[in-house]
Amino acid sequence: MLKLFTSTAYVSHHVTPAIRIRSSPVKSPLLNALTQLTGWNRSSHELGRRAFSSDSEGSDTNSSAIVSKPNLNDCLTLLALPLPHKPLIPGFYMPIYVKDPKLLAALQECRRQQAPYAGAFLLKDDASTDSSSSSETEEILEKLKGKELLNRIHEIGTLAQISSIQGEQVILVGRRRLKITEMVSEDPLTVKVDHLKDKPYDRDDDVIKATYFEVMSTVRDVLRTTSLWRDQVQTYTQHIGDFNYQKLADFGTGISGANKHQNQRILEELDVHNRLDLTLEVVKKEVQINNIQKTIAKTVEDKFSGEKRRILLKEQLAAIKKELDVETDSKSAFSEKFRERIEPNKDKIPKHVLKVIEEELTKLQLLEASSSEYDVTCNYLDWLTMLPWGKFSDENFDVPRAEKILDEDHYGLSDVKERILEFIAVGGLRGTSQGKIICLCGPPGVGKTSIGRSIARALDRKFFRFSVGGLSDVAEIKGHRRTYIGAMPGKMVQCLKSLGTENPLVLIDEIDKLGVRCQAGDPASAMLELLDPEQNANFLDHYLDVTIDLSKVLFVCTANMIDTIPRPLLDRMEVITLSGYITDEKKHIARDYLEKTARRDCGVKPEQVDVSDAALLSLIENYCREAGVRNLHKHIEKIYRKIALKLVRKGASAQVPAISDTKSLAKTDLESPETSAEESKTEQSGAVAETVENFMIDESNLSDYVGKPIFQAEKIYEQTPVGVVMGLAWTSMGGSTLYIETTFVEEGKDKGGLHITGQLGDVMKESAEIAHTVARRIMLEKEPKNHFFANSKLHLHVPAGATPKDGPSAGCTMITSLLSLAMKKPVRKDLAMTGEVTLTGRILPIGGVKEKTIAARRSQVKVIVFPEANRRDFEELAENVKEGLDIHFVDKYEQILELAFGYDKSVTWFHPLRKFLG
């Protein structure tokens, strides 16, 4: 819920509250002493300061307007903000991050209502948080709500002014001490508070005075040894006013390195003398630490003074050589090279990156060229300066041009092309195509990667592809830390450097096969930061250690199935499904795309080979049945490679003269040189002409080039056996048909049972059990005297037992197979069905309608049964896929019976069913 912006110390400058200070013209002794120490003149800063009085009840002012603020004593009901690391000391400010949207909205509402105050309370330690990391503490804070959060925070805290809110960052300024009295509301946590006042004390008491002056002296020692806090004095006095006993104690606590328990103890102490004693203890410890630090620094400095002197002399020698033009300084050459890279785009490079580059260039000049850190710094600067900061390629949102490119590169896929054109059209209206993550999902070989390339070509974006299949090391995405040997940035930084533009199209391949979480990190979480448009504007690579903007990158992902994609990633993607190609589409793709590519790659001329349509059709049906065309491309290349080999062999044999040609050769030698040359040319051209042969590839000789068929033609039974029914299945390679077979094993009273084989998964096993139950119920209702299922042991098998099978779409096929055996009646030979059946006989929808329809057409099936809920999916298919099919949509199993078995007078229970079906 909250995240500290800094945990090293409190800071009280860079805050912009516009509240007027009531200052006294008389300086306190400490302020006089500190003025001499820091050289700060209060009057010189009087006009330009931005300050507030810790207990001011007057009006707040700024340079442009006077805004009325409420009396601090009226702030009795406040939002409670838990602080995980340190309490907020009055007079200091603390930046925090508020992750809870409700709490952030409540804080913004307080600002709008001119009551910008909240209560800041330190989180208590327990067994779970005592040794937890910062991120784990933040996760615990996000889960704490209401009374649970109230019990986990200290009851004494600080009234905090909400100085500013920028996004999730809220700057709090401590004002005075508070104590929680009761809870008002739980989410966000709101409490009633009492304002605590210090206990009365005698200002002229000698002991208190002595303690005050000792604290003041010790604070001066801290400021003298630590320059970090010198500017803090003037800022604190601007905000708080002159030091008194209470404010000196708070100031000393704030600048000390005390832990949160000591700070909370001082915050809860209302006795001023005791508070000064506690403050004296922590600032004394700070002085001791500073003295130890100085001793260590002096020891190290003395130890390396000789080395420093040698380095200094070496630098002076290099400078002298450079002035005399004796040799070029390698450091200066490197620095000059890096500066030349950034100079043309210096205005476009982010300021935080420029700052890091300048710091590294300065560091490079101080390092020894032979040191290992020198090489690390050079490599780091090389990456920083080579990135295309502010460089973008011009996008092209011409929809007709994009449509032409997609049609050139791909055949069919009209629905996918239409969605991509919609995406480009929206980008043209918006002026940019960022903010979307497209996920192309489909079987292997359907053209997912090539569609990504086509999108890049249509948009005139540069293209970069990397695969995350099996990736488990987060460093591949977010880079290595520079402390490791051989460290490199992640893939995205490498992509930007190699392409030279900040808006490429990046294709992330096989995202459904992303590695699992392990010791090397969680790649899915790293990928989420990379892809999410809300996060990648400030993507942090571990190697660069500076944020880079990836919001202009267009990400296209590919996957074979979306079930294995992590849900947070999937929620941010727009999935476009590529179902695969039917036989006609494959034939056009092979003729218009694959054959031309294979011919060109093998160096064969078009007139030398003629592949018939029957050969292509046989190649598709008997060798390459998968949904994609990658395997089809391999087989066509195989044909052309064999033809290329035959052409080369024929050409080589034609160049070798035969023994029978000796007479002609002798005759040529006796004739004149001119005649011999002309006849030789004529004979050679004739020999070459004879070698140019046209190869005809048809169905009869196809096996000579690609071997025996892999698949046998899926033919339906001439007469379907009893107990055998054709079902439709979906696989990652596309659709297929499969027969479900049931046979009788043995009969005996009360021996009814079902044995299942075929390497079925848990879902299909459950479907078989449900099918057995539903079939028994139907027979019992329609023919009570038929005890076939009660007394018969049956065996249900799904062929291709070596192939694992699972899925929720075989229920109706199994019921029909069981009833066919019970009735001793075969089903229609040209019927295939798919759908899951519940115990009540209701048909549930299934997936893969297109793939299953294509599989049915390939098996010459004419009648298909689909669930009624899939009617819309079927109507969206192309007309050439639906052509010639008799489709029946059912929502109850009883509607399948007459389709499967037809009307039969011998089966008495068909009569009312026929009447029911009309």
mmCIF file of C-alpha atoms in Angstrom, residues 5 61 94 131 171 173 194 218 236 256 308 371 394 424-425 516 587 596 741 750 805 843 886 901 904:
data_model
loop_
_atom_site.group_PDB
_atom_site.id
_atom_site.type_symbol
_atom_site.label_atom_id
_atom_site.label_comp_id
_atom_site.label_asym_id
_atom_site.label_seq_id
_atom_site.Cartn_x
_atom_site.Cartn_y
_atom_site.Cartn_z
ATOM 1 C CA PHE A 5 10.704 7.014 -1.447
ATOM 2 C CA THR A 61 0.368 32.314 1.638
ATOM 3 C CA MET A 94 8.996 12.085 4.043
ATOM 4 C CA SER A 131 13.558 -9.895 9.098
ATOM 5 C CA ILE A 171 5.067 14.071 0.303
ATOM 6 C CA VAL A 173 5.576 17.046 6.346
ATOM 7 C CA ASP A 194 -5.804 13.657 20.376
ATOM 8 C CA THR A 218 27.036 17.711 19.784
ATOM 9 C CA TYR A 236 14.599 23.353 9.114
ATOM 10 C CA SER A 256 20.949 11.180 13.496
ATOM 11 C CA LYS A 308 47.416 8.319 -6.041
ATOM 12 C CA SER A 371 41.953 -1.843 -14.244
ATOM 13 C CA ASP A 394 7.930 7.105 -39.611
ATOM 14 C CA ILE A 424 -3.988 -0.168 -38.574
ATOM 15 C CA ALA A 425 -7.021 2.048 -39.279
ATOM 16 C CA VAL A 516 8.357 -21.514 -14.926
ATOM 17 C CA LYS A 587 -3.597 -26.114 -52.654
ATOM 18 C CA LYS A 596 7.576 -20.643 -56.455
ATOM 19 C CA GLU A 741 -15.838 -48.571 -30.759
ATOM 20 C CA ASP A 750 -25.619 -58.315 -12.639
ATOM 21 C CA LYS A 805 -6.422 -38.339 -25.914
ATOM 22 C CA ILE A 843 -25.611 -31.080 -24.927
ATOM 23 C CA ASP A 886 -25.823 -31.208 -43.710
ATOM 24 C CA PHE A 901 -30.339 -44.670 -36.409
ATOM 25 C CA ASP A 904 -37.523 -47.945 -37.421
#
